[in-house]
CSV table of C-alpha atoms and ligand atoms in Angstrom, one decimal:
chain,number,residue,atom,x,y,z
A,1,UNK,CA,118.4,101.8,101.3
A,2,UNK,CA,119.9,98.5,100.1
A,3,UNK,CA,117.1,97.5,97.8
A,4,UNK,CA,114.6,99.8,96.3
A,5,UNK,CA,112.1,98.3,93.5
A,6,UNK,CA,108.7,100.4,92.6
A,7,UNK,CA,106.0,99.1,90.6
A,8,UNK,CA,107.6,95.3,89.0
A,9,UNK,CA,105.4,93.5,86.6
A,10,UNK,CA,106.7,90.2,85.3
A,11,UNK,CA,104.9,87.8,82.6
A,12,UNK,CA,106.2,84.8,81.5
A,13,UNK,CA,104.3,84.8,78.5
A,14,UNK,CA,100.6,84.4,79.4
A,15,UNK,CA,101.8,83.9,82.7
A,16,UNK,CA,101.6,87.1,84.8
A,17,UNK,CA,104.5,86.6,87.8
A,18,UNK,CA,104.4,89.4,89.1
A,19,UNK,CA,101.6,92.1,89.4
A,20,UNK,CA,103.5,95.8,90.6
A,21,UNK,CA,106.3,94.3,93.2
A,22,UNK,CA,107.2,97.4,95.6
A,23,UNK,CA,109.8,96.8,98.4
A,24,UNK,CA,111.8,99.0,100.2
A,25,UNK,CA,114.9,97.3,102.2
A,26,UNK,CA,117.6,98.5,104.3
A,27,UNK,CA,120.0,96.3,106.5
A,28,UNK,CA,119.4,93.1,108.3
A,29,UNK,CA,118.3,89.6,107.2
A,30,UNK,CA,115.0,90.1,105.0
A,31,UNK,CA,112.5,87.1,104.6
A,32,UNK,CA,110.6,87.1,101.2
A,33,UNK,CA,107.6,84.8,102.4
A,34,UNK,CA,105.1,83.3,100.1
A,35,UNK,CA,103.4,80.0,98.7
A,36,UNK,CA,104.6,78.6,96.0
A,37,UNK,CA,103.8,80.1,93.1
A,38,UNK,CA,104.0,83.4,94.8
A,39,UNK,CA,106.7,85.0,92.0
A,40,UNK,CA,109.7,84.8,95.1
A,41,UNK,CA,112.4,83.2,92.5
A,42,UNK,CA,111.2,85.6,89.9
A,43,UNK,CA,111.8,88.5,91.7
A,44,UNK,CA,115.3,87.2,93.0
A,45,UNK,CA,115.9,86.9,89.1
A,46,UNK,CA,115.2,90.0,88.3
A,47,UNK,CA,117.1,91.7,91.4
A,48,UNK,CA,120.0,89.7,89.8
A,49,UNK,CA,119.2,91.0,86.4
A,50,UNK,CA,118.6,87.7,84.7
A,51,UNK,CA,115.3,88.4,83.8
A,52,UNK,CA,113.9,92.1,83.0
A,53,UNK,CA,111.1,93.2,84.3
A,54,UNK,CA,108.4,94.4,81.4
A,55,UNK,CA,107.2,97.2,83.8
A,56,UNK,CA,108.7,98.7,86.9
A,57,UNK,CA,112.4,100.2,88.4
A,58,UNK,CA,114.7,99.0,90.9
A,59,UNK,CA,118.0,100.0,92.1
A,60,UNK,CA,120.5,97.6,94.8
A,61,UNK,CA,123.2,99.7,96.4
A,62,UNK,CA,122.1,102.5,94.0
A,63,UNK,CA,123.1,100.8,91.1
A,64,UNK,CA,119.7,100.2,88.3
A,65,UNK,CA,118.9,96.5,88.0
A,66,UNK,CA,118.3,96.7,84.2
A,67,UNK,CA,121.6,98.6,83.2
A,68,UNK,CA,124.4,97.7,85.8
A,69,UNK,CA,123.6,94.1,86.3
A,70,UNK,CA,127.5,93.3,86.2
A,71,UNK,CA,128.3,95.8,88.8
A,72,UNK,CA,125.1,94.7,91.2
A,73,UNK,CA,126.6,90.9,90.4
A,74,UNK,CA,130.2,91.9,92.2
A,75,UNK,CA,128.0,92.7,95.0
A,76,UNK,CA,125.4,90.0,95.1
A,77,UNK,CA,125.8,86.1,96.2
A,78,UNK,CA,123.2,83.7,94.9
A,79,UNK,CA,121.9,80.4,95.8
A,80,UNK,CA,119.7,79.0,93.3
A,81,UNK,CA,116.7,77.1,94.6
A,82,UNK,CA,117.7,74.3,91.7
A,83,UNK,CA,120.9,72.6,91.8
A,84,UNK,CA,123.3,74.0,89.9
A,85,UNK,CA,126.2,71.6,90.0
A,86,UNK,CA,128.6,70.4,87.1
A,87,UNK,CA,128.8,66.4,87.5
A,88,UNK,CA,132.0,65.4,87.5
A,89,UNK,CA,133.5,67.9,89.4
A,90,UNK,CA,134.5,68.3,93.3
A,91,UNK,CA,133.6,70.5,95.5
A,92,UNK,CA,137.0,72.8,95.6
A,93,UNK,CA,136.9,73.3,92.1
A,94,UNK,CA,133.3,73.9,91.9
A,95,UNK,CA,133.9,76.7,94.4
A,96,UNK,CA,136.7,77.8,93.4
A,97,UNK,CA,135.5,78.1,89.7
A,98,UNK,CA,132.1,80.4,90.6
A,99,UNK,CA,134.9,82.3,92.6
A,100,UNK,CA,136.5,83.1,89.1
A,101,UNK,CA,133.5,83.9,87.5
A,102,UNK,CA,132.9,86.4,89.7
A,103,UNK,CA,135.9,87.8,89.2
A,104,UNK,CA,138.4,86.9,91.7
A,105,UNK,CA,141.9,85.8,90.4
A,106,UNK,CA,142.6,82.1,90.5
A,107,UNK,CA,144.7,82.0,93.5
A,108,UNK,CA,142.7,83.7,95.8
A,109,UNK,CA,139.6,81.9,94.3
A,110,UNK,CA,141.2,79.0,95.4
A,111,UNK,CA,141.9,79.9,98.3
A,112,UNK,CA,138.7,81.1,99.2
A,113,UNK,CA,137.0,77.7,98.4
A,114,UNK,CA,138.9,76.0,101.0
A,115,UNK,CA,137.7,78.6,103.6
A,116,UNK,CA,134.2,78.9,103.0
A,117,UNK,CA,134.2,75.1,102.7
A,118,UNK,CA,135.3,74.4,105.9
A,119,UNK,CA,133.1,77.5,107.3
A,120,UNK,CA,130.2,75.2,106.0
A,121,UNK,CA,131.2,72.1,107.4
A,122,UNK,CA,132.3,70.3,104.2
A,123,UNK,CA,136.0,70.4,104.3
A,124,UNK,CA,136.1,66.2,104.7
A,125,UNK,CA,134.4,65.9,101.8
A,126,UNK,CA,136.1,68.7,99.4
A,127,UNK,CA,137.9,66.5,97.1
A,128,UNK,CA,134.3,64.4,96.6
A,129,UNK,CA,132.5,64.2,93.6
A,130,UNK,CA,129.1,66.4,93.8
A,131,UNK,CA,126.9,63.7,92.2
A,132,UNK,CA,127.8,61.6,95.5
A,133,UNK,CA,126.6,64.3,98.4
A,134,UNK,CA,123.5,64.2,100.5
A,135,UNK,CA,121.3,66.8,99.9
A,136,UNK,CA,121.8,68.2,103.2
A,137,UNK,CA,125.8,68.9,101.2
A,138,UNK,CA,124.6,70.0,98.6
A,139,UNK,CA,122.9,72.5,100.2
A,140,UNK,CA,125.5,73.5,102.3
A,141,UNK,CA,128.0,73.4,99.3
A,142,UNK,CA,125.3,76.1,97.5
A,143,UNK,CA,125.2,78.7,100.5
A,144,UNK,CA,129.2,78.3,100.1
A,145,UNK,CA,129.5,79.2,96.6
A,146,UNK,CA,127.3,82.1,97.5
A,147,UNK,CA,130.1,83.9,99.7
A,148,UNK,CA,132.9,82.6,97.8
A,149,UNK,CA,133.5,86.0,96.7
A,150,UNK,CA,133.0,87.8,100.1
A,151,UNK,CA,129.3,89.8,98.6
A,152,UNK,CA,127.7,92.3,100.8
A,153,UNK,CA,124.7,91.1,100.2
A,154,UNK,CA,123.5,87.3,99.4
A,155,UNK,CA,119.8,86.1,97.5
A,156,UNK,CA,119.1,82.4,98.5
A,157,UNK,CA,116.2,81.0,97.4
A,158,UNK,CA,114.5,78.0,99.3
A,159,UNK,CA,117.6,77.5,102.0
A,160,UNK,CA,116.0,74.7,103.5
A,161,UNK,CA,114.2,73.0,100.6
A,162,UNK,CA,114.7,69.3,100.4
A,163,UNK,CA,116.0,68.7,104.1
A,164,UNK,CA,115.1,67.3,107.5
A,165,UNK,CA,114.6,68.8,110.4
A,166,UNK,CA,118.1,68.4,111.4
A,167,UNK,CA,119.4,69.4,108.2
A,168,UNK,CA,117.3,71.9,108.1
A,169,UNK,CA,118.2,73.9,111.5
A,170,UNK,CA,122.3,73.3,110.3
A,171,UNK,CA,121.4,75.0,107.2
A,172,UNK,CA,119.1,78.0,109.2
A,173,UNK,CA,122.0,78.2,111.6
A,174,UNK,CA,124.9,79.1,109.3
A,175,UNK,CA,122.9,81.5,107.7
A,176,UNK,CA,122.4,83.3,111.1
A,177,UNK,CA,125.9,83.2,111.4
A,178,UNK,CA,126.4,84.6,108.4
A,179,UNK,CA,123.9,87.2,108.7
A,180,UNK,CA,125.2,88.2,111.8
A,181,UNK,CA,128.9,87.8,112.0
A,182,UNK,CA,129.7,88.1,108.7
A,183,UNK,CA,128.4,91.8,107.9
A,184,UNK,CA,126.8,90.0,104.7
A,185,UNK,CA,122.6,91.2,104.1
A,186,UNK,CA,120.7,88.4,103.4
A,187,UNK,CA,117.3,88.1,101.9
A,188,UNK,CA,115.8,84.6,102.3
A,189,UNK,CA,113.2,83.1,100.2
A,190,UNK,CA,110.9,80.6,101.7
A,191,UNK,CA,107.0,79.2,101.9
A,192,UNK,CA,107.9,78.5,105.7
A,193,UNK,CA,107.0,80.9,108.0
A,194,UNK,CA,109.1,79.2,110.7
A,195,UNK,CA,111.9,79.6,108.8
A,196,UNK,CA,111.7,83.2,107.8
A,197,UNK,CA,110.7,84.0,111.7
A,198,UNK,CA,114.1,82.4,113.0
A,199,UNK,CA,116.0,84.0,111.0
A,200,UNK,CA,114.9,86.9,109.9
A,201,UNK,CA,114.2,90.8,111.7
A,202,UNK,CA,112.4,92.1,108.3
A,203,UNK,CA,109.4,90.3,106.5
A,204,UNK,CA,107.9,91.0,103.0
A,205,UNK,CA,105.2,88.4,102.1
A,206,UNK,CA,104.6,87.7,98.4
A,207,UNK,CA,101.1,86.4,97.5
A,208,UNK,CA,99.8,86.1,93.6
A,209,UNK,CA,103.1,88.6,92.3
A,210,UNK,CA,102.0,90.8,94.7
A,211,UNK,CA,103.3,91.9,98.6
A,212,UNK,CA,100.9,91.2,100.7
A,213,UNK,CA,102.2,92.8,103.7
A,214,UNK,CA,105.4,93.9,105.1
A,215,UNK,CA,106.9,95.2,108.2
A,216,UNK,CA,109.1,94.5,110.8
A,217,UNK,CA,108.1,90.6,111.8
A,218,UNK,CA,107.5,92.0,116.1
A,219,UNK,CA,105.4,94.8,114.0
A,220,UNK,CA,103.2,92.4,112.2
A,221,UNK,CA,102.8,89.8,115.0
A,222,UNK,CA,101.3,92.2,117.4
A,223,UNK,CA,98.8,94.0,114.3
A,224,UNK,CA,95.6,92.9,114.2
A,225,UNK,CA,93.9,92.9,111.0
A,226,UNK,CA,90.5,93.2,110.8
A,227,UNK,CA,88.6,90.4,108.7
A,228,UNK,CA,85.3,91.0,106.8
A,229,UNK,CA,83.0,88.7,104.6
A,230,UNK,CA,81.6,90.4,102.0
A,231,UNK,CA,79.3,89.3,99.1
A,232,UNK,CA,79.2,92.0,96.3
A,233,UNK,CA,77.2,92.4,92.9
A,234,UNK,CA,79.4,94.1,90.3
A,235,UNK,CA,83.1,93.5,88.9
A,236,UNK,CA,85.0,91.4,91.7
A,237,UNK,CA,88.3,92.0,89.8
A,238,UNK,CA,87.9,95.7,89.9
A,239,UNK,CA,86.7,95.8,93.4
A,240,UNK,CA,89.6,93.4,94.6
A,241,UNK,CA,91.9,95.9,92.8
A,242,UNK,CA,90.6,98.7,94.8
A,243,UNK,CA,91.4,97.1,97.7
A,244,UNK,CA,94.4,96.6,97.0
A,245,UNK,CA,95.5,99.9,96.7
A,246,UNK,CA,94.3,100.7,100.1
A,247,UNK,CA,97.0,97.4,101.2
A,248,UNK,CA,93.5,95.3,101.6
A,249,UNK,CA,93.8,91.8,100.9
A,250,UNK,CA,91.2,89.7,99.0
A,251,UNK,CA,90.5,86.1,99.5
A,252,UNK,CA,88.4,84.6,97.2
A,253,UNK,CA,86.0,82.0,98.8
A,254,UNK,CA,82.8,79.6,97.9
A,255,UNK,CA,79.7,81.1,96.7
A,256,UNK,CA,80.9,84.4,95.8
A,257,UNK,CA,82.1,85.1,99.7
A,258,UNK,CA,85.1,87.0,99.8
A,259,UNK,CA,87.6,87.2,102.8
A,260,UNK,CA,88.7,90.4,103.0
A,261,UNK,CA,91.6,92.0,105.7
A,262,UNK,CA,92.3,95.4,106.4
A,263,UNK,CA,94.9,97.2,107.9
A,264,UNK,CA,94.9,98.1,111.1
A,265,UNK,CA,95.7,102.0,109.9
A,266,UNK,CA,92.4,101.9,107.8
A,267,UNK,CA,88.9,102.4,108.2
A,268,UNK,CA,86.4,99.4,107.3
A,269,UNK,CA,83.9,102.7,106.0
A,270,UNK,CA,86.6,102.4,103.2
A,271,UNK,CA,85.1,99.1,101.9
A,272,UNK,CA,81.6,101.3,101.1
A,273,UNK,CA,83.6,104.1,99.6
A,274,UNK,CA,84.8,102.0,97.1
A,275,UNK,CA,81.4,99.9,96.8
A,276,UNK,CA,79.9,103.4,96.1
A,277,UNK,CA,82.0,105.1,94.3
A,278,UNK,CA,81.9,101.9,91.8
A,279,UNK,CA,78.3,101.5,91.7
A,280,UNK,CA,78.9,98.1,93.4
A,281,UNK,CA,76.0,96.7,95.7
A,282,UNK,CA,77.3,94.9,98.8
A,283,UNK,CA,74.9,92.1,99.6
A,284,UNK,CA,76.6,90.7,102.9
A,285,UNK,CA,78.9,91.9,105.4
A,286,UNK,CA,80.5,90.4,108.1
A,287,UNK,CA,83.1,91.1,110.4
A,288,UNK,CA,84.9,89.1,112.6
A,289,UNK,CA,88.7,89.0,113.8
A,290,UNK,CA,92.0,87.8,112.4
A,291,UNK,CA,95.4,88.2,113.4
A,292,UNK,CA,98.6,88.7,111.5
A,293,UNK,CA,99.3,84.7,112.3
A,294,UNK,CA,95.9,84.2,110.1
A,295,UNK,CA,97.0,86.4,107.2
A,296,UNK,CA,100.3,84.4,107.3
A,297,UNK,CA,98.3,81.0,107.7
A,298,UNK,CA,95.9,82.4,104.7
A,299,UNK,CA,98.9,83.4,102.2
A,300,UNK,CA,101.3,80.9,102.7
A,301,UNK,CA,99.7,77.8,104.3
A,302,UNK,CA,101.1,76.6,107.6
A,303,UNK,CA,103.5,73.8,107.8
B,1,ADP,N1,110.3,79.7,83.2
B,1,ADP,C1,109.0,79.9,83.4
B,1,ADP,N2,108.1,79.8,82.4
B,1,ADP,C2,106.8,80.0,82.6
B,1,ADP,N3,106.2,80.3,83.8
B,1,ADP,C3,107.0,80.3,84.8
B,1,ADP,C4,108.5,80.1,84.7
B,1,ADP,N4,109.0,80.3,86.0
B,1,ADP,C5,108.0,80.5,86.8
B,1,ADP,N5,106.8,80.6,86.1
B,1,ADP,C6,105.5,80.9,86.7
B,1,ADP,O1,105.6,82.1,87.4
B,1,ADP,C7,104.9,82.1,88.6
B,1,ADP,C8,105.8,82.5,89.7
B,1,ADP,O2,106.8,81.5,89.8
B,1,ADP,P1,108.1,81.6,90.8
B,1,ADP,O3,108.7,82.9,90.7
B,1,ADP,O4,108.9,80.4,90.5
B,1,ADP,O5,107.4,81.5,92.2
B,1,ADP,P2,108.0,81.0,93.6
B,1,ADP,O6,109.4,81.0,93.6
B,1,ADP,O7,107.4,81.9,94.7
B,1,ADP,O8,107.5,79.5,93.8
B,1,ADP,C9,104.3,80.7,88.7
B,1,ADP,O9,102.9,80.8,88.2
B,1,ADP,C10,105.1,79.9,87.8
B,1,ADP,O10,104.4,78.8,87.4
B,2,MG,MG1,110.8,79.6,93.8
């Protein structure tokens, strides 16, 4: 197991992040799916040991997230949804620079740069000022500071954010390569499903701070959730919460109606356990169908 993390709570102040993360990963390209708002750059923060998580464990390659950050980092390569260029500088040096900070000696930093550069496409503009590229470079330029140090595994966060269509398939299609050829993991970050389905084998949609589902993408796409309206008298929160220990998933709609799926591996008799056993009345109750593509369309919003 690559990445392991059980029970992550995150509050930025007052504002809760994430609500008891728990993902289990092994190898292949992983899509971390979710609107935005979701807690996905949160949780690639704290995987990277930026941030520490008030509640909750995690462990990448074995190593803990809160007391072997440094060694996780020799491992890890990062592209940051923000830009995090140094104006005045070109694009060799950049590289070559976040080669040395991860550790590699100057030389070979160097030398690296110029190779991942080119393997990006940007080796005509190298010598060029940052402040002066497209943002379709300055993408590209981010995913190659992210293997300048050869990582088994790489975090990026929003690939494709800011581009056009064209842009936007370059940028999906190196990472493929990457994914593939290159023996790196990668674990994508996005809020479009078409993104994560291209590229990815392994889904785990974030919703709220909280995974919604996860599977194997041709696993989800054939389940069929079951959908049910439901009106209750009683402590929504609570029941909600009950749900979601059973992997349910509340929407909360007008008037009081909540949307609520089910897995496929659960009984909808489950919904008047919990009613019961928490003195909660159910005053309406309807089923109808919904499909994995729904719950997607639900969580994230299509594009
Ligand atoms: N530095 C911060 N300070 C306060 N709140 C933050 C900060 N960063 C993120 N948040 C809040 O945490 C929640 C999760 O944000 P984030 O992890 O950025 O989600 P995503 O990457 O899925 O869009 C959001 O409600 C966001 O407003
Ligand atoms: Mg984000």
């Amino acid at each position: 197991m690559s990445i392991e993390v059980k029970d992550i709570h995150f509050s930025y102040g007052r504002i809760k992040a994430l609500d008891g993360v728990d993902m289990e990963l092994s190898e292949g390209a992983v899509g971390l799916l979710g609107p935005n708002g979701a807690g996905k750059s949160t949780l690639i923060r704290i995987l990277l040991g930026f941030l520490i998580p008030q509640r909750g464990e995690g462990r990448i390659f074995d190593l803990d997230i809160k007391s072997q950050q440094s060694m996780i980092r020799r491992y890890i390569g990062y592209m940051p949804e923000d830009d995090c260029f140094i104006p005045g500088m070109d694009a060799v040096s950049f590289t070559s620079y976040l080669g040395e900070l991860s550790g590699m000696p100057r030389q070979e930093a160097m030398k690296r740069a110029h190779e991942v550069l080119y393997y990006v496409g940007l080796e005509e503009s190298r010598y060029r000022f940052l402040e002066t590229y497209s943002s379709g470079m300055k993408q590209r330029l981010k995913l190659a500071q992210a293997i300048v140090h050869d990582p088994k595994l790489v975090f990026l966060d929003e690939p494709t954010s800011g581009l056009d269509p064209q842009g936007r398939k370059e940028i999906l299609e190196l990472i493929m390569d990457i994914s593939s050829k290159k023996d790196i993991q990668v674990l994508i970050s996005s809020h479009i499903l078409s993104d994560i389905e291209q590229t990815c084998s392994y889904v785990v949609i974030l919703d709220k701070g909280r995974v919604a589902a996860q599977g194997k993408i041709s696993d989800l796409k054939q389940v069929s959730y079951s959908l049910y309206e439901i009106k209750i008298k009683g402590d929504v929160v609570l029941f909600q919460k009950q749900l979601q220990r059973i992997k349910g998933k509340v929407e909360e709609t007008v008037e009081g109606v909540m949307k609520v799926f089910i897995p496929p591996d659960q009984d909808p008799g489950v919904i008047f356990r919990i009613a019961s056993q928490n003195n909660f009345q159910i005053r309406h109750f309807v089923k109808s169908q919904a499909s994995l593509e729904d719950l997607f369309a639900d969580t994230v919003g299509v594009e």
